[in-house]
mmCIF file with all atom_site columns, C-alpha atoms in Angstrom:
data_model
loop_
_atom_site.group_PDB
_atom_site.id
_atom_site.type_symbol
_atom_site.label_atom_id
_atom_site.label_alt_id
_atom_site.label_comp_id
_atom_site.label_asym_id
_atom_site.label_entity_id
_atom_site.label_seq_id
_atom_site.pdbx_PDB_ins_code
_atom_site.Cartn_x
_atom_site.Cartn_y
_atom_site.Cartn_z
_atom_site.occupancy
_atom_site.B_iso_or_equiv
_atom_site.pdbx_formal_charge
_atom_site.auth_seq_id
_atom_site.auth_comp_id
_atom_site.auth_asym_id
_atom_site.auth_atom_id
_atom_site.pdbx_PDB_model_num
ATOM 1   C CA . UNK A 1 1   ? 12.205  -8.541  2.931   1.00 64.00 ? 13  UNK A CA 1
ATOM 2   C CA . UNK A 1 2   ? 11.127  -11.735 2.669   1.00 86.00 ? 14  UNK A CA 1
ATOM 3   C CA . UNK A 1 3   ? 7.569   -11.416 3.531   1.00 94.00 ? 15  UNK A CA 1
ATOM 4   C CA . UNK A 1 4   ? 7.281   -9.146  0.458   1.00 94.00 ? 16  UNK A CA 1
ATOM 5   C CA . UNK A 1 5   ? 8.732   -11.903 -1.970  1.00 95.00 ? 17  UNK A CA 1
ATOM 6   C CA . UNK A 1 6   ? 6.825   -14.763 -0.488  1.00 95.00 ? 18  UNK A CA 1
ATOM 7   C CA . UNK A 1 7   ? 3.600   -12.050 -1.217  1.00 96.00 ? 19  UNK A CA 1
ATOM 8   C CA . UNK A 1 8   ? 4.917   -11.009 -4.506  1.00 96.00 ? 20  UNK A CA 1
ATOM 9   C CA . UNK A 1 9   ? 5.304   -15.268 -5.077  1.00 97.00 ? 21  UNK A CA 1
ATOM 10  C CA . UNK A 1 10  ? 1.959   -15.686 -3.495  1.00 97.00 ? 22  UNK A CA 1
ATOM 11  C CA . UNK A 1 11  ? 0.250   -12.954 -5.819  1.00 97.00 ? 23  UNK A CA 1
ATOM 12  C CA . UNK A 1 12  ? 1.704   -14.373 -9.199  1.00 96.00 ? 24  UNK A CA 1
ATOM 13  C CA . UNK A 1 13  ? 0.534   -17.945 -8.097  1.00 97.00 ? 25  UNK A CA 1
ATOM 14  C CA . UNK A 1 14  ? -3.022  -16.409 -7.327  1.00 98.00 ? 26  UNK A CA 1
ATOM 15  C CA . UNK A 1 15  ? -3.098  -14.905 -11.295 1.00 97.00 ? 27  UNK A CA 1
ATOM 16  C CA . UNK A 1 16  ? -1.699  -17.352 -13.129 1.00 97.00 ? 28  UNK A CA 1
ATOM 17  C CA . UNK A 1 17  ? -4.121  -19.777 -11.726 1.00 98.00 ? 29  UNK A CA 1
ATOM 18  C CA . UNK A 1 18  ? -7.172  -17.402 -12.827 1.00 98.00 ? 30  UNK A CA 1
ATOM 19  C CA . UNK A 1 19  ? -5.042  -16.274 -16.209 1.00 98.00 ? 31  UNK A CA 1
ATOM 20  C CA . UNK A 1 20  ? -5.502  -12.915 -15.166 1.00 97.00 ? 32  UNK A CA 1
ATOM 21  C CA . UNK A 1 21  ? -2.216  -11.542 -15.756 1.00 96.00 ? 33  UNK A CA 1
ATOM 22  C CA . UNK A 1 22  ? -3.846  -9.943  -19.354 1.00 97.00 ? 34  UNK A CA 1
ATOM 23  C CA . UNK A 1 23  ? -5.700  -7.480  -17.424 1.00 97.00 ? 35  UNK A CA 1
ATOM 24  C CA . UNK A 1 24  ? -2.525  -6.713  -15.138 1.00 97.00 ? 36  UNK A CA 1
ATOM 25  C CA . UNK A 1 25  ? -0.934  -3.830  -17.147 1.00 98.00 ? 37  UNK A CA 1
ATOM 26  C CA . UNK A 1 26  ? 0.563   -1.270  -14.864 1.00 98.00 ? 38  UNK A CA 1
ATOM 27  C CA . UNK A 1 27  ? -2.505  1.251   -15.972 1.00 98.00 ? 39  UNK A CA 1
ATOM 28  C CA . UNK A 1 28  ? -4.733  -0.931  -14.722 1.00 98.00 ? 40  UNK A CA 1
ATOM 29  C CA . UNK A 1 29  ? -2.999  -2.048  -11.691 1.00 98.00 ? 41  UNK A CA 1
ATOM 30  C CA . UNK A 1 30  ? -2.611  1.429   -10.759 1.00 98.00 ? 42  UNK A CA 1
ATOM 31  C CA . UNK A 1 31  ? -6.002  2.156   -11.343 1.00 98.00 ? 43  UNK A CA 1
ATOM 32  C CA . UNK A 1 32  ? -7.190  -0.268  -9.181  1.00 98.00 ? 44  UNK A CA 1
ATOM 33  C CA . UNK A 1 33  ? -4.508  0.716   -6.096  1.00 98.00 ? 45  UNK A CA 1
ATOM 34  C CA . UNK A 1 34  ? -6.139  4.212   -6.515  1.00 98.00 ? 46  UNK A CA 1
ATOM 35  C CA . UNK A 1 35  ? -9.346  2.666   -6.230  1.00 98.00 ? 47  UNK A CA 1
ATOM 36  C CA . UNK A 1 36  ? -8.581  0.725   -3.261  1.00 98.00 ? 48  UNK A CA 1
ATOM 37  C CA . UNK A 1 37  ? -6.664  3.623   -1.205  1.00 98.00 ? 49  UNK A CA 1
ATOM 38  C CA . UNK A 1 38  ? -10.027 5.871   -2.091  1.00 98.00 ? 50  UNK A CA 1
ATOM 39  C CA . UNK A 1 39  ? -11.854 2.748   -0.486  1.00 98.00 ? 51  UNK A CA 1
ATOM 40  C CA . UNK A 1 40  ? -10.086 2.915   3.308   1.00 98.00 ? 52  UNK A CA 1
ATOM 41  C CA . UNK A 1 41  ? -10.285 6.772   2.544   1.00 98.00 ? 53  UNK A CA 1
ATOM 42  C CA . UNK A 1 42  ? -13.737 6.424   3.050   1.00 98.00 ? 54  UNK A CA 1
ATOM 43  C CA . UNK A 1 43  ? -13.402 4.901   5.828   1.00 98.00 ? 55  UNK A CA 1
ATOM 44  C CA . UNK A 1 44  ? -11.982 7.897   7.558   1.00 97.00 ? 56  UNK A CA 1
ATOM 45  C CA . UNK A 1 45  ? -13.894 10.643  5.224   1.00 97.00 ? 57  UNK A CA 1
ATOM 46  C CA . UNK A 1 46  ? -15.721 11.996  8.339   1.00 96.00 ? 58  UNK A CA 1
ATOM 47  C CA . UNK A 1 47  ? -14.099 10.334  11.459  1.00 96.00 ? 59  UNK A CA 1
ATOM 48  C CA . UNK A 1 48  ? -12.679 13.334  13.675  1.00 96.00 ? 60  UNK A CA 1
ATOM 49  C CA . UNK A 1 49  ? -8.783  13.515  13.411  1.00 96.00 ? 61  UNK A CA 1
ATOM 50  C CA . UNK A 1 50  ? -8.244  13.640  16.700  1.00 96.00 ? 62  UNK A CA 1
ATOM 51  C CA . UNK A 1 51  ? -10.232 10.524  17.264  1.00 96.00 ? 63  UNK A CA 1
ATOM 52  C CA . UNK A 1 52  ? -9.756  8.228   14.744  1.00 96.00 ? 64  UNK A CA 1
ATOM 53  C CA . UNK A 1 53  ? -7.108  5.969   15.478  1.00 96.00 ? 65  UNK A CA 1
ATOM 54  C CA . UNK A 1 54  ? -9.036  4.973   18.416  1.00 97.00 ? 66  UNK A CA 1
ATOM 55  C CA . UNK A 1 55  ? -12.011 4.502   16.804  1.00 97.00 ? 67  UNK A CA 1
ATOM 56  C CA . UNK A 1 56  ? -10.039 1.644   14.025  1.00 97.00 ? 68  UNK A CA 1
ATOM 57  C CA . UNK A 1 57  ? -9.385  -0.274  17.443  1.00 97.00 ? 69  UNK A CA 1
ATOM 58  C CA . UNK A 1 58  ? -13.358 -1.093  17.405  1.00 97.00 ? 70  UNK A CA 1
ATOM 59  C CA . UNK A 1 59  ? -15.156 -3.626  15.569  1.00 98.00 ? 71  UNK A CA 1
ATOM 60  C CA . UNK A 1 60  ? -16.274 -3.419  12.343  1.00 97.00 ? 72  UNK A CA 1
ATOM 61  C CA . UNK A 1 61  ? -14.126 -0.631  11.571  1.00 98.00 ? 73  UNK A CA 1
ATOM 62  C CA . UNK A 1 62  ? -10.809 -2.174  12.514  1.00 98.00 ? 74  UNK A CA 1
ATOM 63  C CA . UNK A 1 63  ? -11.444 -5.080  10.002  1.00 98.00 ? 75  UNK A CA 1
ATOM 64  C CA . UNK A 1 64  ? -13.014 -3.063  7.213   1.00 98.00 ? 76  UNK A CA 1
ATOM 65  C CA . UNK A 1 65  ? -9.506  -0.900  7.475   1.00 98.00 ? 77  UNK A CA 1
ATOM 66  C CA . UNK A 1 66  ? -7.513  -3.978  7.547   1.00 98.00 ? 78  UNK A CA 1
ATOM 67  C CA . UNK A 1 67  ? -8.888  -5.654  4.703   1.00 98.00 ? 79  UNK A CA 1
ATOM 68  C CA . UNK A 1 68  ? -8.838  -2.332  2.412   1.00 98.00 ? 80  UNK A CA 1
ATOM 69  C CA . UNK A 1 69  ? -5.301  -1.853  3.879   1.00 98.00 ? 81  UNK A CA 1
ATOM 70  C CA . UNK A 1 70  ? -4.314  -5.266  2.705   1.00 98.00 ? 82  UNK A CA 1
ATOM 71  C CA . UNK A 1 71  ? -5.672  -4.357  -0.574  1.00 98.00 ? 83  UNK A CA 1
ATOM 72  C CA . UNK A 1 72  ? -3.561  -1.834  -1.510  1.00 98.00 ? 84  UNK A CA 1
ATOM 73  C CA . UNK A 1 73  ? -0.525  -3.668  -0.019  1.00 98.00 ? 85  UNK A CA 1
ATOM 74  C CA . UNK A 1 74  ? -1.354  -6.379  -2.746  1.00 97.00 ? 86  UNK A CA 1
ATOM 75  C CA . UNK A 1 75  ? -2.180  -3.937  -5.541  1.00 98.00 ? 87  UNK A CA 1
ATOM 76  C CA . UNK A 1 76  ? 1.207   -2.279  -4.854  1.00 98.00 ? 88  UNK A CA 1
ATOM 77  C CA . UNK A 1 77  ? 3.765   -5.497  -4.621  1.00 98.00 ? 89  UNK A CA 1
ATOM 78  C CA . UNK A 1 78  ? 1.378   -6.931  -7.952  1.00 98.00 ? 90  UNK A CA 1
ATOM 79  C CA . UNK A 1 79  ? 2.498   -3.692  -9.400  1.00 98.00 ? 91  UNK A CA 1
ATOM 80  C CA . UNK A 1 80  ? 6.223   -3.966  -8.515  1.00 98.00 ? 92  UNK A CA 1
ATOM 81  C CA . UNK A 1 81  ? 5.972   -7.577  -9.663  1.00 97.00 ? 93  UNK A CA 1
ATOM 82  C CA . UNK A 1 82  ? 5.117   -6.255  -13.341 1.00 98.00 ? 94  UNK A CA 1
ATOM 83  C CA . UNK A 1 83  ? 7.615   -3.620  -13.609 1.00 98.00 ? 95  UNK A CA 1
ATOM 84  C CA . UNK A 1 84  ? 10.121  -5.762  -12.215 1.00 97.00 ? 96  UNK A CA 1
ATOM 85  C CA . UNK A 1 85  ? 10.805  -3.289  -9.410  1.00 97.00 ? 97  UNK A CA 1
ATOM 86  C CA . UNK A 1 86  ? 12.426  -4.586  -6.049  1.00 95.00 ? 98  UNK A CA 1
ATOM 87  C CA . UNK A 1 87  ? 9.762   -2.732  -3.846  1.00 95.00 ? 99  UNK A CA 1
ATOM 88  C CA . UNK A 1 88  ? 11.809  -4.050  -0.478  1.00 94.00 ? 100 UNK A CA 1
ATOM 89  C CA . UNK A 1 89  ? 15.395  -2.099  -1.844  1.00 95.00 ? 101 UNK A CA 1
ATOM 90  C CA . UNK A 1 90  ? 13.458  0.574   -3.374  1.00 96.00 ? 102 UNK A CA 1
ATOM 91  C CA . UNK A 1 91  ? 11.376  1.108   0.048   1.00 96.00 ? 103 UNK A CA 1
ATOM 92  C CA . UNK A 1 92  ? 14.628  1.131   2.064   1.00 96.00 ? 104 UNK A CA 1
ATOM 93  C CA . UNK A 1 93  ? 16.808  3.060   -0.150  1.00 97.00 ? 105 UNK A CA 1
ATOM 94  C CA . UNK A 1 94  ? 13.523  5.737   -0.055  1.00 97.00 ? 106 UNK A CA 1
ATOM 95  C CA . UNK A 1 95  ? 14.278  5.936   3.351   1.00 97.00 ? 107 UNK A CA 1
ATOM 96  C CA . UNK A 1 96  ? 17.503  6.220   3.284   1.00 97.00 ? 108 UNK A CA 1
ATOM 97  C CA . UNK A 1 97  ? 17.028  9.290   1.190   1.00 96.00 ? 109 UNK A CA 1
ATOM 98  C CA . UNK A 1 98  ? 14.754  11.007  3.558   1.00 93.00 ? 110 UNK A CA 1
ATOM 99  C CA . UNK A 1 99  ? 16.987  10.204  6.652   1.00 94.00 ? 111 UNK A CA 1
ATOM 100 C CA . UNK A 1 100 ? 19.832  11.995  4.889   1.00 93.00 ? 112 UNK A CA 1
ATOM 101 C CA . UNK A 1 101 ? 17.125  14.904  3.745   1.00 91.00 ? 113 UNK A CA 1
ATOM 102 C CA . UNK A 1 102 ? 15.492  15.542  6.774   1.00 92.00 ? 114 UNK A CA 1
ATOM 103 C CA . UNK A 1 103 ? 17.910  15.273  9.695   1.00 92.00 ? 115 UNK A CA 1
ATOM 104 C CA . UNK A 1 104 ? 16.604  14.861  12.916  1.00 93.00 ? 116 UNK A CA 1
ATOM 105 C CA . UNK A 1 105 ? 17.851  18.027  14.433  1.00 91.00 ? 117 UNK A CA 1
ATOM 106 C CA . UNK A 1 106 ? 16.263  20.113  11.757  1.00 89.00 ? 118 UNK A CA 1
ATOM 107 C CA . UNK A 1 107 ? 12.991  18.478  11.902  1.00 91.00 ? 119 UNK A CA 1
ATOM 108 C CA . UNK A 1 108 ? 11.852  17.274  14.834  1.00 93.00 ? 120 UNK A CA 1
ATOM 109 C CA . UNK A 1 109 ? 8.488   18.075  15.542  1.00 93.00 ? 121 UNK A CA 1
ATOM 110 C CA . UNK A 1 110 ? 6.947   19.770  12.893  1.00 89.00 ? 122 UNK A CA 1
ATOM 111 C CA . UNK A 1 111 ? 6.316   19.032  9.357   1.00 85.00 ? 123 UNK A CA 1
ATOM 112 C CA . UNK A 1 112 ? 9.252   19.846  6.461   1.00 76.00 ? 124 UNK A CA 1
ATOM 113 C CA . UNK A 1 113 ? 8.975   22.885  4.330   1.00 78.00 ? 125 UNK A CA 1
ATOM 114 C CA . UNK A 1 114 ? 7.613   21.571  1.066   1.00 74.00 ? 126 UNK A CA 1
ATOM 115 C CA . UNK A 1 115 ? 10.798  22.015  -1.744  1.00 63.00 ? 127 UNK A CA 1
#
């Protein structure tokens, strides 16, 4: 995982040097993720289902998704950086979880019942 701690290291460099880590309270860091996933939610708001993943390969839209993408993935490992939270081990042991709670066999190829 070390693309997320050369990010994480990359993100705390980029704050310090504007002193913005006062305004970097998990509230507001959340707040802001939110903001950003409603952002590339809009992107999609009224592209077909069906269509849209072909539709991101085209310009404009494939860099406007990327960049709002990339903002979330920023907001998320800042967040992880405040709490102190390993996002890499907590990602992977996430998975883990689901592997052992949705088995293959049982699942494949339609959505899990909702618990």
């Amino acid at each position: 995982m070390s693309d997320l701690i050369e990010l994480r290291d990359r993100m705390r460099a980029f704050t310090e040097e504007r002193d913005w880590a006062q305004f970097h309270d998990p509230k507001s860091l959340i707040l802001a993720l939110v903001g950003e996933v409603g952002e590339l939610a809009e992107l999609f708001q009224w592209l077909p289902a069906d269509s849209a993943a072909a539709r991101v390969q085209d310009e404009p839209l494939r860099s406007r998704v990327g960049e709002e993408m990339a903002d979330v993935l920023l907001y998320l490992v800042r967040l992880a950086d405040v709490l102190e939270i390993d996002l890499g081990d907590a990602a992977l042991r996430k998975l883990s979880g689901s592997a052992s709670r949705f088995p293959p066999d049982d699942v494949r190829g339609h959505a899990p019942e909702k618990a």
